[in-house]
Coordinates of C-alpha atoms (C1' of nucleotides) and ligand atoms in Angstrom, one line a residue:
Chain A
M1 CA 33.8 44.6 3.5
H2 CA 35.3 43.9 0.0
S3 CA 37.7 41.1 -0.8
T4 CA 41.1 41.8 -2.1
A5 CA 40.1 40.4 -5.5
E6 CA 37.1 42.8 -5.7
E7 CA 39.3 45.8 -4.7
N8 CA 41.8 44.9 -7.4
Y9 CA 39.0 44.8 -10.0
I10 CA 37.6 48.1 -8.9
K11 CA 41.0 49.7 -9.0
A12 CA 41.7 48.3 -12.4
I13 CA 38.4 49.6 -13.8
Y14 CA 39.1 53.0 -12.3
K15 CA 42.5 53.2 -14.0
L16 CA 41.4 51.8 -17.3
S17 CA 38.5 54.2 -17.5
G18 CA 40.7 57.2 -17.0
G19 CA 39.2 58.0 -13.6
G20 CA 35.6 57.1 -14.7
A21 CA 35.7 59.0 -18.0
H22 CA 34.8 56.1 -20.3
G23 CA 33.7 52.4 -20.2
V24 CA 36.1 49.5 -19.9
S25 CA 36.1 46.3 -21.9
T26 CA 36.2 42.8 -20.5
N27 CA 39.4 42.0 -22.4
A28 CA 41.2 45.1 -21.2
L29 CA 40.4 44.1 -17.6
A30 CA 41.5 40.5 -18.2
D31 CA 44.7 41.9 -19.6
A32 CA 45.4 44.3 -16.7
L33 CA 44.6 41.8 -14.0
D34 CA 46.3 39.0 -15.7
T35 CA 43.3 36.7 -15.7
K36 CA 41.0 35.3 -18.4
P37 CA 38.0 37.1 -19.9
A38 CA 35.7 34.5 -18.5
S39 CA 36.8 35.2 -15.0
V40 CA 36.2 38.9 -15.6
S41 CA 32.7 38.3 -16.7
D42 CA 32.0 36.4 -13.5
M43 CA 33.4 39.1 -11.3
L44 CA 31.6 41.9 -13.2
R45 CA 28.3 40.2 -12.5
K46 CA 29.2 40.1 -8.8
L47 CA 30.3 43.7 -8.6
S48 CA 27.2 44.7 -10.5
A49 CA 25.0 42.9 -7.9
K50 CA 26.8 44.9 -5.2
D51 CA 26.1 48.1 -7.1
L52 CA 29.8 49.0 -7.4
V53 CA 29.7 49.0 -11.2
H54 CA 27.2 49.6 -14.1
Y55 CA 27.5 46.6 -16.3
V56 CA 25.7 45.9 -19.5
K57 CA 26.6 42.5 -21.0
Y58 CA 28.7 42.8 -24.1
R59 CA 28.9 46.6 -23.7
G60 CA 31.5 47.1 -21.1
V61 CA 31.5 48.4 -17.5
Q62 CA 31.8 51.6 -15.6
L63 CA 32.1 52.4 -11.9
T64 CA 29.1 53.7 -9.9
D65 CA 29.6 56.6 -7.5
D66 CA 30.1 53.9 -4.8
G67 CA 32.6 52.1 -6.9
R68 CA 34.6 55.2 -7.5
R69 CA 34.7 56.0 -3.8
V70 CA 36.1 52.6 -3.1
A71 CA 38.7 52.9 -5.9
L72 CA 39.9 56.3 -4.6
R73 CA 40.3 55.0 -1.1
I74 CA 42.4 52.1 -2.3
I75 CA 44.5 54.3 -4.5
R76 CA 45.0 56.7 -1.6
K77 CA 46.3 53.9 0.6
H78 CA 48.5 52.6 -2.1
R79 CA 50.2 55.9 -2.7
L80 CA 50.5 56.8 0.9
W81 CA 52.3 53.5 1.6
E82 CA 54.6 54.2 -1.3
V83 CA 55.5 57.5 0.2
F84 CA 56.1 55.8 3.5
L85 CA 58.4 53.2 2.0
V86 CA 60.5 55.8 0.2
Q87 CA 60.7 58.5 2.8
K88 CA 60.8 56.5 6.0
L89 CA 62.2 53.1 5.0
N90 CA 64.6 54.3 2.2
F91 CA 63.1 52.1 -0.5
A92 CA 64.0 53.1 -4.1
W93 CA 61.1 54.2 -6.3
D94 CA 61.3 50.9 -8.3
E95 CA 60.9 48.8 -5.1
V96 CA 57.7 50.2 -3.7
H97 CA 54.9 49.3 -6.1
E98 CA 54.7 45.5 -5.4
V99 CA 54.8 46.0 -1.6
A100 CA 52.2 48.8 -1.8
E101 CA 50.0 46.4 -3.8
Q102 CA 49.7 44.3 -0.6
M103 CA 49.5 47.1 1.9
E104 CA 46.7 48.9 0.1
H105 CA 44.3 46.1 1.2
V106 CA 44.9 46.5 5.0
K107 CA 41.6 47.7 6.4
S108 CA 41.7 50.5 9.0
E109 CA 40.4 54.0 8.7
L110 CA 42.5 55.0 11.7
L111 CA 45.6 53.6 10.1
V112 CA 45.3 55.5 6.8
N113 CA 44.6 58.8 8.4
R114 CA 47.4 58.5 11.0
L115 CA 49.7 57.5 8.2
D116 CA 48.7 60.5 6.2
T117 CA 49.4 62.8 9.2
F118 CA 52.7 61.0 9.9
L119 CA 53.8 61.7 6.4
N120 CA 52.6 65.3 6.5
H121 CA 49.8 65.0 4.1
P122 CA 51.8 64.4 0.9
R123 CA 50.3 65.5 -2.4
V124 CA 52.0 63.0 -4.6
D125 CA 53.6 59.6 -4.4
P126 CA 57.2 58.7 -5.4
H127 CA 56.2 58.5 -9.1
G128 CA 54.5 61.9 -9.0
D129 CA 51.0 60.4 -8.9
P130 CA 48.5 62.5 -7.0
I131 CA 47.2 61.2 -3.6
P132 CA 43.4 61.4 -3.3
T133 CA 42.4 63.2 -0.1
E134 CA 40.2 61.7 2.6
N135 CA 37.2 63.1 0.8
G136 CA 38.1 61.5 -2.5
E137 CA 39.4 64.6 -4.2
I138 CA 42.4 64.4 -6.5
P139 CA 44.6 67.5 -6.5
Q140 CA 45.3 68.3 -10.2
V141 CA 48.6 69.8 -11.4
E142 CA 49.0 71.2 -14.9
Q143 CA 51.4 68.9 -16.6
K144 CA 52.3 67.8 -20.1
A145 CA 53.7 64.6 -21.6
L146 CA 57.4 65.0 -22.6
S147 CA 56.3 63.8 -26.1
A148 CA 54.4 67.0 -26.4
L149 CA 57.4 69.3 -26.0
E150 CA 58.8 71.1 -29.0
V151 CA 62.5 71.4 -29.9
E152 CA 64.2 74.0 -27.5
Q153 CA 61.5 73.7 -24.9
T154 CA 62.3 72.7 -21.3
G155 CA 60.5 71.1 -18.4
I156 CA 60.9 69.7 -14.9
V157 CA 59.9 66.0 -14.5
C158 CA 56.9 65.8 -12.2
R159 CA 55.5 62.4 -12.9
V160 CA 56.2 59.0 -14.6
K161 CA 53.2 57.0 -15.6
D162 CA 54.6 53.5 -15.3
S163 CA 55.6 51.9 -12.0
Q164 CA 57.1 48.7 -13.4
P165 CA 60.6 48.2 -12.0
A166 CA 62.0 47.6 -15.5
F167 CA 60.9 51.1 -16.6
L168 CA 61.9 52.9 -13.5
Q169 CA 65.3 51.2 -13.5
Y170 CA 65.7 52.3 -17.1
L171 CA 65.1 55.9 -16.0
N172 CA 67.6 55.4 -13.2
R173 CA 70.1 54.2 -15.8
V174 CA 69.4 57.2 -18.0
G175 CA 69.6 59.6 -15.1
I176 CA 66.0 60.8 -15.0
Q177 CA 64.1 61.3 -11.7
I178 CA 61.3 63.4 -10.3
G179 CA 62.7 67.0 -10.4
S180 CA 65.1 66.5 -13.3
H181 CA 65.5 69.5 -15.7
L182 CA 65.0 68.4 -19.3
Q183 CA 65.5 70.3 -22.6
V184 CA 64.5 69.0 -26.0
L185 CA 67.5 69.4 -28.3
D186 CA 66.2 67.8 -31.4
K187 CA 63.3 65.8 -32.8
I188 CA 64.0 62.7 -35.0
A189 CA 61.1 62.7 -37.4
Y190 CA 61.7 59.1 -38.4
D191 CA 60.3 57.6 -35.2
N192 CA 59.3 60.7 -33.2
S193 CA 62.1 60.1 -30.7
L194 CA 63.7 63.1 -29.0
E195 CA 67.2 64.1 -28.2
I196 CA 67.0 65.3 -24.6
N197 CA 69.5 67.0 -22.3
I198 CA 69.2 66.1 -18.7
N199 CA 70.1 68.6 -15.9
R200 CA 72.2 70.7 -18.5
N201 CA 74.6 67.8 -18.5
K202 CA 74.1 64.4 -20.1
T203 CA 72.2 64.1 -23.4
V204 CA 70.2 61.0 -24.4
I205 CA 67.7 59.9 -27.0
L206 CA 64.3 58.7 -25.8
S207 CA 61.8 56.7 -27.8
S208 CA 58.3 58.0 -28.2
D209 CA 57.1 55.1 -26.0
V210 CA 59.2 56.4 -23.1
L211 CA 58.4 60.1 -23.9
S212 CA 54.7 59.4 -23.5
K213 CA 55.2 58.1 -20.0
I214 CA 57.2 61.1 -18.6
F215 CA 55.3 64.2 -17.6
V216 CA 56.8 67.7 -17.0
I217 CA 55.8 71.0 -15.6
K218 CA 57.1 74.5 -16.8
P219 CA 60.5 75.1 -15.2
Chain B
M1 CA 54.6 31.2 -0.5
H2 CA 52.1 30.4 2.3
S3 CA 48.5 31.6 2.3
T4 CA 47.1 33.8 5.1
A5 CA 45.1 30.9 6.4
E6 CA 48.1 28.7 6.6
E7 CA 50.1 31.4 8.3
N8 CA 47.4 31.9 10.9
Y9 CA 47.2 28.1 11.7
I10 CA 51.0 28.0 12.1
K11 CA 51.0 31.0 14.4
A12 CA 48.2 29.5 16.4
I13 CA 50.0 26.2 16.7
Y14 CA 53.2 28.0 17.8
K15 CA 51.3 29.9 20.5
L16 CA 49.2 27.0 21.8
S17 CA 52.3 24.8 22.0
G18 CA 54.1 27.2 24.2
G19 CA 56.7 27.9 21.5
G20 CA 56.9 24.3 20.4
A21 CA 57.1 22.8 23.9
H22 CA 54.1 20.4 23.6
G23 CA 51.6 19.1 21.1
V24 CA 48.3 20.9 20.3
S25 CA 44.9 19.4 20.0
T26 CA 42.4 19.9 17.2
N27 CA 39.8 21.4 19.5
A28 CA 42.2 23.9 21.0
L29 CA 43.1 25.1 17.5
A30 CA 39.5 25.3 16.4
D31 CA 38.8 27.4 19.4
A32 CA 41.7 29.7 18.9
L33 CA 41.1 30.2 15.2
D34 CA 37.3 30.5 15.6
T35 CA 36.6 27.7 13.2
K36 CA 35.2 24.1 13.5
P37 CA 37.3 21.1 14.4
A38 CA 36.5 19.5 11.0
S39 CA 38.2 22.5 9.2
V40 CA 41.2 22.1 11.4
S41 CA 41.6 18.5 10.6
D42 CA 41.5 19.4 6.9
M43 CA 44.2 22.0 7.3
L44 CA 46.4 19.9 9.4
R45 CA 46.5 17.3 6.6
K46 CA 47.6 20.0 4.2
L47 CA 50.3 21.5 6.5
S48 CA 51.6 18.0 7.2
A49 CA 51.9 17.4 3.4
K50 CA 54.0 20.6 3.2
D51 CA 56.1 19.4 6.1
L52 CA 55.3 22.4 8.3
V53 CA 53.9 20.2 11.1
H54 CA 54.2 16.7 12.5
Y55 CA 50.6 15.4 12.6
V56 CA 49.4 12.1 13.8
K57 CA 45.7 11.5 13.5
Y58 CA 43.8 11.7 16.8
R59 CA 47.1 12.5 18.6
G60 CA 47.6 16.2 18.0
V61 CA 50.1 18.3 16.1
Q62 CA 53.5 20.0 16.5
L63 CA 55.5 22.3 14.4
T64 CA 58.5 21.0 12.4
D65 CA 61.7 23.1 12.3
D66 CA 60.4 24.7 9.1
G67 CA 57.0 25.4 10.7
R68 CA 58.7 27.0 13.7
R69 CA 60.8 29.2 11.4
V70 CA 57.6 30.4 9.6
A71 CA 55.8 31.0 12.9
L72 CA 58.7 33.2 14.2
R73 CA 58.9 35.2 11.1
I74 CA 55.1 36.0 11.3
I75 CA 55.3 36.9 15.0
R76 CA 58.3 39.1 14.3
K77 CA 56.4 41.0 11.7
H78 CA 53.3 41.2 13.9
R79 CA 55.2 42.7 16.8
L80 CA 57.3 45.1 14.7
W81 CA 54.2 46.5 13.2
E82 CA 52.6 46.9 16.6
V83 CA 55.7 48.9 17.7
F84 CA 55.4 51.0 14.6
L85 CA 51.7 51.8 15.2
V86 CA 52.3 52.8 18.8
Q87 CA 55.6 54.7 18.4
K88 CA 55.2 56.3 15.0
L89 CA 51.4 56.5 14.5
N90 CA 50.4 57.2 18.1
F91 CA 48.0 54.2 18.4
A92 CA 47.0 53.1 21.8
W93 CA 48.2 49.6 22.9
D94 CA 44.6 48.3 22.7
E95 CA 44.2 49.5 19.1
V96 CA 47.2 47.7 17.5
H97 CA 46.5 44.0 17.6
E98 CA 43.8 43.8 15.0
V99 CA 45.7 46.0 12.5
A100 CA 48.9 44.0 13.0
E101 CA 46.9 40.8 12.3
Q102 CA 46.6 42.1 8.8
M103 CA 50.0 43.7 8.3
E104 CA 51.8 40.5 9.5
H105 CA 50.8 38.8 6.2
V106 CA 52.5 41.4 3.9
K107 CA 55.3 39.5 2.2
S108 CA 58.6 41.4 1.8
E109 CA 61.9 40.5 3.4
L110 CA 63.2 44.0 2.6
L111 CA 60.2 45.6 4.3
V112 CA 60.6 43.7 7.6
N113 CA 64.2 44.4 7.9
R114 CA 63.9 48.1 6.9
L115 CA 61.1 48.4 9.4
D116 CA 63.2 46.8 12.1
T117 CA 66.0 49.3 11.4
F118 CA 63.6 52.3 11.3
L119 CA 62.3 51.3 14.7
N120 CA 65.9 50.9 16.1
H121 CA 65.7 47.1 16.6
P122 CA 63.1 47.1 19.4
R123 CA 63.3 44.1 21.8
V124 CA 59.7 44.0 22.8
D125 CA 56.3 45.1 21.4
P126 CA 53.8 47.4 23.2
H127 CA 52.5 44.6 25.3
G128 CA 56.0 43.6 26.4
D129 CA 56.1 40.5 24.1
P130 CA 59.6 39.8 22.9
I131 CA 60.3 40.4 19.2
P132 CA 62.1 37.4 17.4
T133 CA 65.3 38.5 15.7
E134 CA 65.9 38.0 12.0
N135 CA 67.6 34.7 12.9
G136 CA 64.6 33.5 14.8
E137 CA 66.0 34.0 18.3
I138 CA 63.7 35.2 21.1
P139 CA 65.5 37.4 23.7
Q140 CA 64.3 36.0 27.1
V141 CA 63.9 38.3 30.1
E142 CA 63.5 36.9 33.6
Q143 CA 59.9 37.7 34.6
K144 CA 57.3 36.4 36.9
A145 CA 53.5 36.4 36.9
L146 CA 52.0 38.9 39.3
S147 CA 50.0 36.0 40.8
A148 CA 53.3 34.6 42.0
L149 CA 54.2 37.6 44.2
E150 CA 53.9 37.4 47.9
V151 CA 52.5 40.0 50.2
E152 CA 54.9 43.0 50.6
Q153 CA 56.8 42.1 47.4
T154 CA 57.1 44.7 44.5
G155 CA 57.6 44.5 40.8
I156 CA 57.6 46.5 37.6
V157 CA 55.1 45.6 34.9
C158 CA 57.1 44.3 31.9
R159 CA 54.4 42.4 29.9
V160 CA 50.7 41.6 29.7
K161 CA 49.8 38.3 28.1
D162 CA 46.4 39.2 26.6
S163 CA 46.1 41.7 23.7
Q164 CA 42.3 41.8 23.5
P165 CA 41.1 45.4 23.7
A166 CA 38.7 44.6 26.5
F167 CA 41.5 43.4 28.8
L168 CA 43.9 46.3 27.8
Q169 CA 41.1 48.8 28.3
Y170 CA 40.5 47.3 31.8
L171 CA 44.2 47.9 32.6
N172 CA 43.9 51.5 31.3
R173 CA 41.0 52.0 33.6
V174 CA 42.8 50.5 36.6
G175 CA 45.9 52.5 35.8
I176 CA 48.3 49.7 34.9
Q177 CA 50.7 50.0 32.0
I178 CA 54.1 48.7 31.0
G179 CA 56.6 50.2 33.6
S180 CA 54.1 50.6 36.4
H181 CA 55.4 50.0 39.9
L182 CA 53.3 47.5 41.8
Q183 CA 53.3 46.3 45.4
V184 CA 51.3 43.5 46.9
L185 CA 49.5 44.8 50.0
D186 CA 47.4 41.8 50.9
K187 CA 46.3 38.4 49.7
I188 CA 42.6 37.4 49.9
A189 CA 42.7 33.7 50.5
Y190 CA 39.0 33.2 49.5
D191 CA 39.7 33.6 45.8
N192 CA 43.4 34.3 45.5
S193 CA 42.9 37.9 44.5
L194 CA 45.5 40.4 45.6
E195 CA 45.3 43.9 46.9
I196 CA 47.8 45.9 44.8
N197 CA 49.2 49.3 45.1
I198 CA 50.0 51.0 41.8
N199 CA 52.9 53.5 41.5
R200 CA 52.8 54.1 45.3
N201 CA 49.4 55.8 44.7
K202 CA 46.1 54.1 43.9
T203 CA 45.2 50.7 45.4
V204 CA 43.1 48.1 43.7
I205 CA 42.0 44.5 44.0
L206 CA 42.9 42.2 41.0
S207 CA 41.3 38.8 40.4
S208 CA 43.5 35.8 40.0
D209 CA 42.6 35.7 36.3
V210 CA 43.9 39.2 35.8
L211 CA 47.0 38.5 38.0
S212 CA 48.0 35.6 35.8
K213 CA 48.1 37.8 32.7
I214 CA 50.4 40.5 34.1
F215 CA 54.2 39.9 34.3
V216 CA 56.7 41.8 36.4
I217 CA 60.5 42.1 36.8
K218 CA 62.4 42.9 40.0
P219 CA 62.3 46.7 40.6
Chain C
dA1 C1' 24.0 42.3 -46.6
dT2 C1' 26.6 38.6 -45.2
dA3 C1' 30.2 36.1 -43.4
dA4 C1' 34.4 35.9 -41.0
dA5 C1' 36.8 37.7 -37.0
dA6 C1' 36.9 39.5 -32.6
dG7 C1' 35.0 40.0 -28.2
dT8 C1' 32.2 38.3 -24.5
dT9 C1' 29.4 35.2 -21.9
dT10 C1' 27.9 30.7 -20.3
dA11 C1' 28.7 25.9 -19.0
dG12 C1' 31.1 22.9 -16.5
dG13 C1' 35.4 22.1 -13.7
dT14 C1' 39.1 22.9 -10.0
dT15 C1' 41.3 24.6 -5.7
dT16 C1' 41.1 26.7 -1.1
dG17 C1' 39.0 27.0 3.0
dT18 C1' 35.0 26.6 5.2
dC19 C1' 30.6 24.1 7.2
dT20 C1' 27.2 20.2 9.1
dA21 C1' 26.3 15.6 10.0
dA22 C1' 27.8 11.0 10.4
dA23 C1' 31.5 7.8 11.5
dT24 C1' 35.5 6.6 14.0
dT25 C1' 39.0 6.7 17.7
dT26 C1' 40.4 7.7 22.3
dT27 C1' 39.6 8.5 27.1
dG28 C1' 37.4 7.9 31.4
dT29 C1' 34.4 5.4 34.4
dT30 C1' 32.2 1.8 36.4
Chain D
dA1 C1' 37.1 -5.1 30.5
dA2 C1' 33.3 -2.8 28.7
dC3 C1' 30.7 1.0 27.7
dA4 C1' 29.6 5.9 27.6
dA5 C1' 31.4 10.4 26.7
dA6 C1' 34.5 13.3 24.5
dA7 C1' 37.5 14.3 20.8
dT8 C1' 38.6 13.8 16.2
dT9 C1' 38.2 12.5 11.4
dT10 C1' 35.6 11.7 7.1
dA11 C1' 31.9 12.4 3.8
dG12 C1' 29.5 15.5 1.3
dA13 C1' 28.4 20.5 0.4
dC14 C1' 29.2 25.4 -0.5
dA15 C1' 31.2 30.1 -1.8
dA16 C1' 35.0 32.6 -3.9
dA17 C1' 37.9 33.0 -7.5
dC18 C1' 39.9 31.1 -11.0
dC19 C1' 40.2 28.0 -15.5
dT20 C1' 39.0 25.8 -20.5
dA21 C1' 36.0 25.0 -24.1
dA22 C1' 31.8 26.0 -26.3
dA23 C1' 28.2 29.2 -27.4
dC24 C1' 26.7 33.6 -28.4
dT25 C1' 27.0 38.9 -29.8
dT26 C1' 29.1 42.5 -31.9
dT27 C1' 32.2 44.4 -35.1
dT28 C1' 34.6 44.5 -39.5
dA29 C1' 35.4 43.4 -44.1
dT30 C1' 34.0 41.9 -48.3
Ligands
MN1 MN1 52.2 51.8 -7.4
MN2 MN1 53.0 55.2 -7.5
MN3 MN1 49.2 41.4 18.8
MN4 MN1 51.6 42.3 21.1

DNA sequence: ATAAAAGTTTAGGTTTGTCTAAATTTTGTT
DNA sequence: AACAAAATTTAGACAAACCTAAACTTTTAT
């Protein structure tokens, strides 16, 4: 079917385009995939020939309907394996991404669907990212970046939008996990950082960079 | 570490050499890996440079200690995943091999060991093949090919040495599985086939080809 | 409106793993 | 021992996926 390299490009295009919303630049892809722009150009020509992307030279790239279907299937597998690793094999949430990057490329319809059943059709992965259904639908939950909360407001952590171990380990250190109860105590105007109380207990100050990666729902 | 192609060569050398007992020929490898002898020669030069095999041109190849360690780790992963697929995801024994061929190449020490624990340290895979331990030991069980049984003798099926779906589906059809009780009723001298009674119930005639792939223990 | 800067593509290579065809070595047979 | 057959290796190519350097477009700033 598709090579691992092709699948990784498609997944990257999907993510960088915000689920297909806008076009993606060659440099952005090179950056995300840790390759050179020249290699990206090569691959885009190939993906275009396979009708997985709409590609106009110098003007960026977008997924076709076919491409989007492929992307969602890979993301589904990635996130289901992450759930498996955490729930069944007791991995920590900062240990799963790299392994799932490999498992997502295993080809077997039967496998994905049996895994989904085995895990009881989970809606989200260990980082709170939604798991696409077999039909390529993504269940949406109303959520808000922590950076958008006002002083006094509260929220429950439902998602963190960065799966790099360094970031997740930082959250471990601070004491934030999915389900944590947060309250904004104060806003520091100087750099838009917030003073946050965690689980009505510890209080920390989070930078605007970190705040923009944490998502909450109404308590 | 090692590429998927390299791992597949090493595994094939291990299997064809009977666990390292004897040397393996270029043609035998080409056959097993479904490639051409010329490609095998190329790869053997590479594996030799990496000290994974002892290779003497025109005289065949053997695994080094390093090579054997690599082989056993891949086989361990392959068989553990097969157990997972059957026991946890309800795969049939003829559906697992192809998927395990892919999963065996996922690289993560943590993953293999957690999987082993999750499955309760199984000794054998769904075909009765022993699972190498973390230290590269292979638990041996005394077993005998069905073709070696005399008339009147009985045995319990403990292993089938062919994982191709066609063969396993044939056994399903005949009604033989791991644990089946077999008794030899008669030997047909003409072609060395045996008349076999299964679970004190159905009786079938098995060709010597099939008999040599089924292994039994004393009841 | 133009020129510099930034972004992107093309040209020409490299590595891995494969292939076919030709050359070489080993084995088996008279 | 000599030669034919079989097994194996080498030579020369190719596709995938990557690279660097050079050329080309687009954007931005004067
Ligand atoms: Mn991930
Ligand atoms: Mn995730
Ligand atoms: Mn198998
Ligand atoms: Mn097996």
